Amino acid sequence: MSEAATLARPPAGVPQDRIVDFDIYNPFHGQHDLHVAWTQLRDSTPHEVVWTPYNEGHWIALSPDLINQVYSDATRFSSRVVLVPKSTAGEAYGDFIPLSLDPPEHRPFRKVLNDKLYGSAIHPLEPKVRKLTVDLIESFVANGRCDFVHEFAEELPLRVFMQLVDLPVEHLPKLKHLADQFTRPDGSITPAQATEAFKAYVHPIIEERKAKGGNDLLTHIATSEVNGRPMTESEAARLAIQVLVGGLDTVVNFMSFTMRLLAQAPEVQARLAANHDLHHAAINECLRRLPLVSSAREVVADVEVDGVTLARGDMIVAPTELYALNPEMNADPLKYDLDRKVRNHMAFGSGNHTCPGQFLARMEMKVLLEEWFARIPRFELEPGQTLRHRGGIVGGCEPFVLRWDVG
């Protein structure tokens, strides 16, 4: 554990065997695999819910049923605060909407996002996504190697997202740094400072888009109505910031987890290169095997769960990793199996706040597999690397190098 001064005191009455040495931002004990770290925690205790003194102290849901309840039952687990530590990252992020709103208040704001991110609204983007994907792969394919995180994963989804919101690519480093302060803070600035920086960036853009018009997502937010009235400037800015934070991290990391896994599975590569009809199953199996979000909720009122009392105002983290990686939900859950008949997962969350960007993420992954395997049918991890994952609200991969035979 860290120094005792940095750790919270357990709530009164919490049994000692419920207290675990687990920091979601640094969950690793003797290894550096995010999913193994979570399963080690689950396997270390018979309980469905445990308490950790890290990050101001909070509960962690371990069973699939409880994880699902935390995401789905807003009457007991509120989205008012979704990050830990509660008093810093949690309260700062709670200024953004619609994730910090519970039903029914969140619905009109969520509809604004759905209008631009669901189903048919995403289809027109595919040609642009495909061209950018091809251009990126062609830029390094002849080299026989690439740093996948830096040369592809941090390029494709972020550039596509910047097109979606019609913002200059040159603004990406600043925006990505601010977004990371909520999911994996590095201490360079506080979450409150990141929030203020986002507001300073977004407010003039919202004013400009209201006057100028256009078809991009930020203009749609700036000019939309909720409950039969125009959104206030504050509401539009808070919704826009939520979009920016959500769009600048998750797909980058999911692509990185996926390609690192496939690099270690030559038999899967051979099948995907030979049969594009398997790509859909491959994406779904990656979503099942590689979930990476561990969001939190605030307890609405004192409630007994698995023999302990969660008090009003307590925070509980619900790792989507442990929903899919439980043998009750999927047989042999750590195995990557293209032929799996049933895939139970919560990679995009559950309930009212299921990720609105899932259609764009799936399309980007589909295009990646199609264009990658058309040019690089066999690849591997370059030997001698130290491979590490990152913890956090959204898990990630440290950069790694892939290599392949040229020609």
PDB file of N, CA and C in Angstrom, residues 22 31 33-43 61-65 67 254 257 261 284-294 319-337 340 342-347 389:
ATOM      1  N   PHE A  22      -5.923  -2.325  -3.350  1.00  0.00           N
ATOM      2  CA  PHE A  22      -6.158  -2.232  -4.794  1.00  0.00           C
ATOM      3  C   PHE A  22      -6.443  -0.785  -5.170  1.00  0.00           C
ATOM      4  N   GLN A  31       2.793  -7.997 -11.955  1.00  0.00           N
ATOM      5  CA  GLN A  31       2.617  -8.172 -13.405  1.00  0.00           C
ATOM      6  C   GLN A  31       2.008  -6.878 -13.942  1.00  0.00           C
ATOM      7  N   ASP A  33      -0.574  -6.696 -16.585  1.00  0.00           N
ATOM      8  CA  ASP A  33      -1.722  -6.978 -17.442  1.00  0.00           C
ATOM      9  C   ASP A  33      -2.990  -6.517 -16.718  1.00  0.00           C
ATOM     10  N   LEU A  34      -3.693  -5.561 -17.306  1.00  0.00           N
ATOM     11  CA  LEU A  34      -4.865  -4.974 -16.665  1.00  0.00           C
ATOM     12  C   LEU A  34      -5.921  -6.016 -16.340  1.00  0.00           C
ATOM     13  N   HIS A  35      -6.215  -6.892 -17.280  1.00  0.00           N
ATOM     14  CA  HIS A  35      -7.304  -7.849 -17.102  1.00  0.00           C
ATOM     15  C   HIS A  35      -6.925  -8.931 -16.095  1.00  0.00           C
ATOM     16  N   VAL A  36      -5.661  -9.313 -16.086  1.00  0.00           N
ATOM     17  CA  VAL A  36      -5.198 -10.254 -15.061  1.00  0.00           C
ATOM     18  C   VAL A  36      -5.271  -9.603 -13.684  1.00  0.00           C
ATOM     19  N   ALA A  37      -4.925  -8.320 -13.594  1.00  0.00           N
ATOM     20  CA  ALA A  37      -4.980  -7.624 -12.311  1.00  0.00           C
ATOM     21  C   ALA A  37      -6.384  -7.642 -11.731  1.00  0.00           C
ATOM     22  N   TRP A  38      -7.370  -7.378 -12.567  1.00  0.00           N
ATOM     23  CA  TRP A  38      -8.756  -7.382 -12.083  1.00  0.00           C
ATOM     24  C   TRP A  38      -9.206  -8.781 -11.686  1.00  0.00           C
ATOM     25  N   THR A  39      -8.843  -9.784 -12.485  1.00  0.00           N
ATOM     26  CA  THR A  39      -9.271 -11.138 -12.131  1.00  0.00           C
ATOM     27  C   THR A  39      -8.547 -11.631 -10.878  1.00  0.00           C
ATOM     28  N   GLN A  40      -7.313 -11.191 -10.662  1.00  0.00           N
ATOM     29  CA  GLN A  40      -6.617 -11.556  -9.429  1.00  0.00           C
ATOM     30  C   GLN A  40      -7.339 -10.978  -8.219  1.00  0.00           C
ATOM     31  N   LEU A  41      -7.815  -9.741  -8.334  1.00  0.00           N
ATOM     32  CA  LEU A  41      -8.574  -9.156  -7.230  1.00  0.00           C
ATOM     33  C   LEU A  41      -9.827  -9.971  -6.958  1.00  0.00           C
ATOM     34  N   ARG A  42     -10.582 -10.280  -7.991  1.00  0.00           N
ATOM     35  CA  ARG A  42     -11.810 -11.056  -7.810  1.00  0.00           C
ATOM     36  C   ARG A  42     -11.533 -12.405  -7.175  1.00  0.00           C
ATOM     37  N   ASP A  43     -10.488 -13.066  -7.641  1.00  0.00           N
ATOM     38  CA  ASP A  43     -10.188 -14.413  -7.144  1.00  0.00           C
ATOM     39  C   ASP A  43      -9.601 -14.412  -5.730  1.00  0.00           C
ATOM     40  N   ALA A  61     -17.402  -3.303  -6.963  1.00  0.00           N
ATOM     41  CA  ALA A  61     -18.297  -4.415  -7.285  1.00  0.00           C
ATOM     42  C   ALA A  61     -17.504  -5.481  -8.031  1.00  0.00           C
ATOM     43  N   LEU A  62     -17.659  -6.746  -7.628  1.00  0.00           N
ATOM     44  CA  LEU A  62     -16.888  -7.825  -8.228  1.00  0.00           C
ATOM     45  C   LEU A  62     -17.738  -8.828  -9.001  1.00  0.00           C
ATOM     46  N   SER A  63     -18.989  -8.973  -8.649  1.00  0.00           N
ATOM     47  CA  SER A  63     -19.831  -9.980  -9.312  1.00  0.00           C
ATOM     48  C   SER A  63     -20.535  -9.372 -10.519  1.00  0.00           C
ATOM     49  N   PRO A  64     -20.790 -10.168 -11.568  1.00  0.00           N
ATOM     50  CA  PRO A  64     -21.491  -9.648 -12.745  1.00  0.00           C
ATOM     51  C   PRO A  64     -22.842  -9.037 -12.411  1.00  0.00           C
ATOM     52  N   ASP A  65     -23.595  -9.680 -11.508  1.00  0.00           N
ATOM     53  CA  ASP A  65     -24.925  -9.171 -11.169  1.00  0.00           C
ATOM     54  C   ASP A  65     -24.838  -7.797 -10.526  1.00  0.00           C
ATOM     55  N   ILE A  67     -22.300  -5.610 -10.721  1.00  0.00           N
ATOM     56  CA  ILE A  67     -21.781  -4.661 -11.711  1.00  0.00           C
ATOM     57  C   ILE A  67     -22.921  -4.164 -12.601  1.00  0.00           C
ATOM     58  N   PHE A 254      -8.777   0.768 -27.037  1.00  0.00           N
ATOM     59  CA  PHE A 254      -9.341  -0.511 -27.478  1.00  0.00           C
ATOM     60  C   PHE A 254      -8.602  -1.038 -28.702  1.00  0.00           C
ATOM     61  N   PHE A 257      -5.233  -2.480 -27.386  1.00  0.00           N
ATOM     62  CA  PHE A 257      -5.416  -3.788 -26.757  1.00  0.00           C
ATOM     63  C   PHE A 257      -5.656  -4.867 -27.817  1.00  0.00           C
ATOM     64  N   LEU A 261      -3.140  -8.087 -28.676  1.00  0.00           N
ATOM     65  CA  LEU A 261      -3.619  -9.459 -28.494  1.00  0.00           C
ATOM     66  C   LEU A 261      -3.461 -10.264 -29.779  1.00  0.00           C
ATOM     67  N   ASN A 284     -16.299  -8.586 -31.934  1.00  0.00           N
ATOM     68  CA  ASN A 284     -17.132  -8.906 -30.774  1.00  0.00           C
ATOM     69  C   ASN A 284     -16.348  -9.666 -29.698  1.00  0.00           C
ATOM     70  N   GLU A 285     -15.450 -10.542 -30.132  1.00  0.00           N
ATOM     71  CA  GLU A 285     -14.650 -11.276 -29.150  1.00  0.00           C
ATOM     72  C   GLU A 285     -13.635 -10.353 -28.475  1.00  0.00           C
ATOM     73  N   CYS A 286     -13.119  -9.371 -29.202  1.00  0.00           N
ATOM     74  CA  CYS A 286     -12.231  -8.390 -28.575  1.00  0.00           C
ATOM     75  C   CYS A 286     -12.994  -7.544 -27.559  1.00  0.00           C
ATOM     76  N   LEU A 287     -14.210  -7.152 -27.893  1.00  0.00           N
ATOM     77  CA  LEU A 287     -15.028  -6.387 -26.947  1.00  0.00           C
ATOM     78  C   LEU A 287     -15.277  -7.202 -25.678  1.00  0.00           C
ATOM     79  N   ARG A 288     -15.482  -8.501 -25.851  1.00  0.00           N
ATOM     80  CA  ARG A 288     -15.727  -9.366 -24.698  1.00  0.00           C
ATOM     81  C   ARG A 288     -14.459  -9.593 -23.892  1.00  0.00           C
ATOM     82  N   ARG A 289     -13.357  -9.862 -24.570  1.00  0.00           N
ATOM     83  CA  ARG A 289     -12.115 -10.229 -23.891  1.00  0.00           C
ATOM     84  C   ARG A 289     -11.337  -9.027 -23.351  1.00  0.00           C
ATOM     85  N   LEU A 290     -11.561  -7.850 -23.934  1.00  0.00           N
ATOM     86  CA  LEU A 290     -10.713  -6.695 -23.619  1.00  0.00           C
ATOM     87  C   LEU A 290     -11.487  -5.468 -23.143  1.00  0.00           C
ATOM     88  N   PRO A 291     -12.488  -5.617 -22.294  1.00  0.00           N
ATOM     89  CA  PRO A 291     -13.170  -4.428 -21.774  1.00  0.00           C
ATOM     90  C   PRO A 291     -12.187  -3.593 -20.968  1.00  0.00           C
ATOM     91  N   LEU A 292     -12.386  -2.282 -20.920  1.00  0.00           N
ATOM     92  CA  LEU A 292     -11.351  -1.442 -20.315  1.00  0.00           C
ATOM     93  C   LEU A 292     -11.882  -0.292 -19.461  1.00  0.00           C
ATOM     94  N   VAL A 293     -13.198  -0.244 -19.222  1.00  0.00           N
ATOM     95  CA  VAL A 293     -13.784   0.869 -18.470  1.00  0.00           C
ATOM     96  C   VAL A 293     -14.162   0.424 -17.065  1.00  0.00           C
ATOM     97  N   SER A 294     -13.763   1.221 -16.078  1.00  0.00           N
ATOM     98  CA  SER A 294     -14.123   0.968 -14.678  1.00  0.00           C
ATOM     99  C   SER A 294     -14.706   2.254 -14.104  1.00  0.00           C
ATOM    100  N   PRO A 319     -16.188  -2.392 -12.437  1.00  0.00           N
ATOM    101  CA  PRO A 319     -15.301  -2.692 -13.565  1.00  0.00           C
ATOM    102  C   PRO A 319     -15.987  -3.554 -14.617  1.00  0.00           C
ATOM    103  N   THR A 320     -16.112  -3.026 -15.821  1.00  0.00           N
ATOM    104  CA  THR A 320     -16.696  -3.842 -16.898  1.00  0.00           C
ATOM    105  C   THR A 320     -15.817  -5.050 -17.189  1.00  0.00           C
ATOM    106  N   GLU A 321     -14.528  -4.968 -16.838  1.00  0.00           N
ATOM    107  CA  GLU A 321     -13.623  -6.106 -17.032  1.00  0.00           C
ATOM    108  C   GLU A 321     -14.160  -7.356 -16.337  1.00  0.00           C
ATOM    109  N   LEU A 322     -14.689  -7.179 -15.124  1.00  0.00           N
ATOM    110  CA  LEU A 322     -15.093  -8.346 -14.332  1.00  0.00           C
ATOM    111  C   LEU A 322     -16.489  -8.841 -14.666  1.00  0.00           C
ATOM    112  N   TYR A 323     -17.210  -8.120 -15.495  1.00  0.00           N
ATOM    113  CA  TYR A 323     -18.484  -8.648 -15.985  1.00  0.00           C
ATOM    114  C   TYR A 323     -18.211  -9.732 -17.029  1.00  0.00           C
ATOM    115  N   ALA A 324     -17.387  -9.398 -18.015  1.00  0.00           N
ATOM    116  CA  ALA A 324     -17.143 -10.343 -19.109  1.00  0.00           C
ATOM    117  C   ALA A 324     -16.164 -11.444 -18.720  1.00  0.00           C
ATOM    118  N   LEU A 325     -15.251 -11.155 -17.803  1.00  0.00           N
ATOM    119  CA  LEU A 325     -14.202 -12.113 -17.474  1.00  0.00           C
ATOM    120  C   LEU A 325     -14.572 -12.983 -16.281  1.00  0.00           C
ATOM    121  N   ASN A 326     -15.854 -13.228 -16.100  1.00  0.00           N
ATOM    122  CA  ASN A 326     -16.339 -14.127 -15.066  1.00  0.00           C
ATOM    123  C   ASN A 326     -16.797 -15.427 -15.723  1.00  0.00           C
ATOM    124  N   PRO A 327     -16.372 -16.583 -15.214  1.00  0.00           N
ATOM    125  CA  PRO A 327     -16.773 -17.853 -15.824  1.00  0.00           C
ATOM    126  C   PRO A 327     -18.276 -18.068 -15.868  1.00  0.00           C
ATOM    127  N   GLU A 328     -19.019 -17.383 -14.981  1.00  0.00           N
ATOM    128  CA  GLU A 328     -20.478 -17.493 -15.029  1.00  0.00           C
ATOM    129  C   GLU A 328     -21.045 -16.855 -16.288  1.00  0.00           C
ATOM    130  N   MET A 329     -20.339 -15.861 -16.820  1.00  0.00           N
ATOM    131  CA  MET A 329     -20.827 -15.137 -17.996  1.00  0.00           C
ATOM    132  C   MET A 329     -20.272 -15.703 -19.294  1.00  0.00           C
ATOM    133  N   ASN A 330     -19.018 -16.168 -19.265  1.00  0.00           N
ATOM    134  CA  ASN A 330     -18.367 -16.700 -20.464  1.00  0.00           C
ATOM    135  C   ASN A 330     -17.419 -17.820 -20.053  1.00  0.00           C
ATOM    136  N   ALA A 331     -17.573 -18.975 -20.677  1.00  0.00           N
ATOM    137  CA  ALA A 331     -16.694 -20.097 -20.367  1.00  0.00           C
ATOM    138  C   ALA A 331     -15.250 -19.757 -20.742  1.00  0.00           C
ATOM    139  N   ASP A 332     -14.302 -20.192 -19.884  1.00  0.00           N
ATOM    140  CA  ASP A 332     -12.879 -19.950 -20.134  1.00  0.00           C
ATOM    141  C   ASP A 332     -12.670 -18.502 -20.559  1.00  0.00           C
ATOM    142  N   PRO A 333     -13.014 -17.542 -19.701  1.00  0.00           N
ATOM    143  CA  PRO A 333     -13.154 -16.146 -20.120  1.00  0.00           C
ATOM    144  C   PRO A 333     -11.882 -15.468 -20.596  1.00  0.00           C
ATOM    145  N   LEU A 334     -10.697 -15.908 -20.140  1.00  0.00           N
ATOM    146  CA  LEU A 334      -9.461 -15.265 -20.588  1.00  0.00           C
ATOM    147  C   LEU A 334      -8.999 -15.774 -21.949  1.00  0.00           C
ATOM    148  N   LYS A 335      -9.651 -16.794 -22.466  1.00  0.00           N
ATOM    149  CA  LYS A 335      -9.295 -17.324 -23.782  1.00  0.00           C
ATOM    150  C   LYS A 335      -9.951 -16.496 -24.877  1.00  0.00           C
ATOM    151  N   TYR A 336      -9.170 -16.144 -25.898  1.00  0.00           N
ATOM    152  CA  TYR A 336      -9.723 -15.465 -27.073  1.00  0.00           C
ATOM    153  C   TYR A 336     -10.199 -16.533 -28.047  1.00  0.00           C
ATOM    154  N   ASP A 337     -11.505 -16.585 -28.295  1.00  0.00           N
ATOM    155  CA  ASP A 337     -12.096 -17.679 -29.068  1.00  0.00           C
ATOM    156  C   ASP A 337     -12.993 -17.112 -30.158  1.00  0.00           C
ATOM    157  N   ARG A 340     -16.601 -18.677 -30.365  1.00  0.00           N
ATOM    158  CA  ARG A 340     -17.475 -18.623 -29.198  1.00  0.00           C
ATOM    159  C   ARG A 340     -18.915 -18.363 -29.644  1.00  0.00           C
ATOM    160  N   VAL A 342     -21.660 -17.705 -27.564  1.00  0.00           N
ATOM    161  CA  VAL A 342     -22.313 -16.672 -26.762  1.00  0.00           C
ATOM    162  C   VAL A 342     -21.237 -15.767 -26.178  1.00  0.00           C
ATOM    163  N   ARG A 343     -21.445 -14.469 -26.319  1.00  0.00           N
ATOM    164  CA  ARG A 343     -20.487 -13.502 -25.775  1.00  0.00           C
ATOM    165  C   ARG A 343     -21.239 -12.506 -24.902  1.00  0.00           C
ATOM    166  N   ASN A 344     -21.095 -12.643 -23.610  1.00  0.00           N
ATOM    167  CA  ASN A 344     -21.701 -11.709 -22.670  1.00  0.00           C
ATOM    168  C   ASN A 344     -20.649 -10.676 -22.259  1.00  0.00           C
ATOM    169  N   HIS A 345     -20.924  -9.420 -22.491  1.00  0.00           N
ATOM    170  CA  HIS A 345     -19.975  -8.382 -22.095  1.00  0.00           C
ATOM    171  C   HIS A 345     -20.710  -7.070 -21.873  1.00  0.00           C
ATOM    172  N   MET A 346     -19.989  -6.130 -21.330  1.00  0.00           N
ATOM    173  CA  MET A 346     -20.518  -4.813 -21.029  1.00  0.00           C
ATOM    174  C   MET A 346     -19.504  -3.757 -21.470  1.00  0.00           C
ATOM    175  N   ALA A 347     -18.847  -4.014 -22.597  1.00  0.00           N
ATOM    176  CA  ALA A 347     -17.765  -3.132 -23.042  1.00  0.00           C
ATOM    177  C   ALA A 347     -18.232  -1.700 -23.256  1.00  0.00           C
ATOM    178  N   HIS A 389       0.396  -2.589 -19.440  1.00  0.00           N
ATOM    179  CA  HIS A 389      -0.884  -1.910 -19.521  1.00  0.00           C
ATOM    180  C   HIS A 389      -0.894  -0.741 -18.547  1.00  0.00           C
TER     181      HIS A 389
END
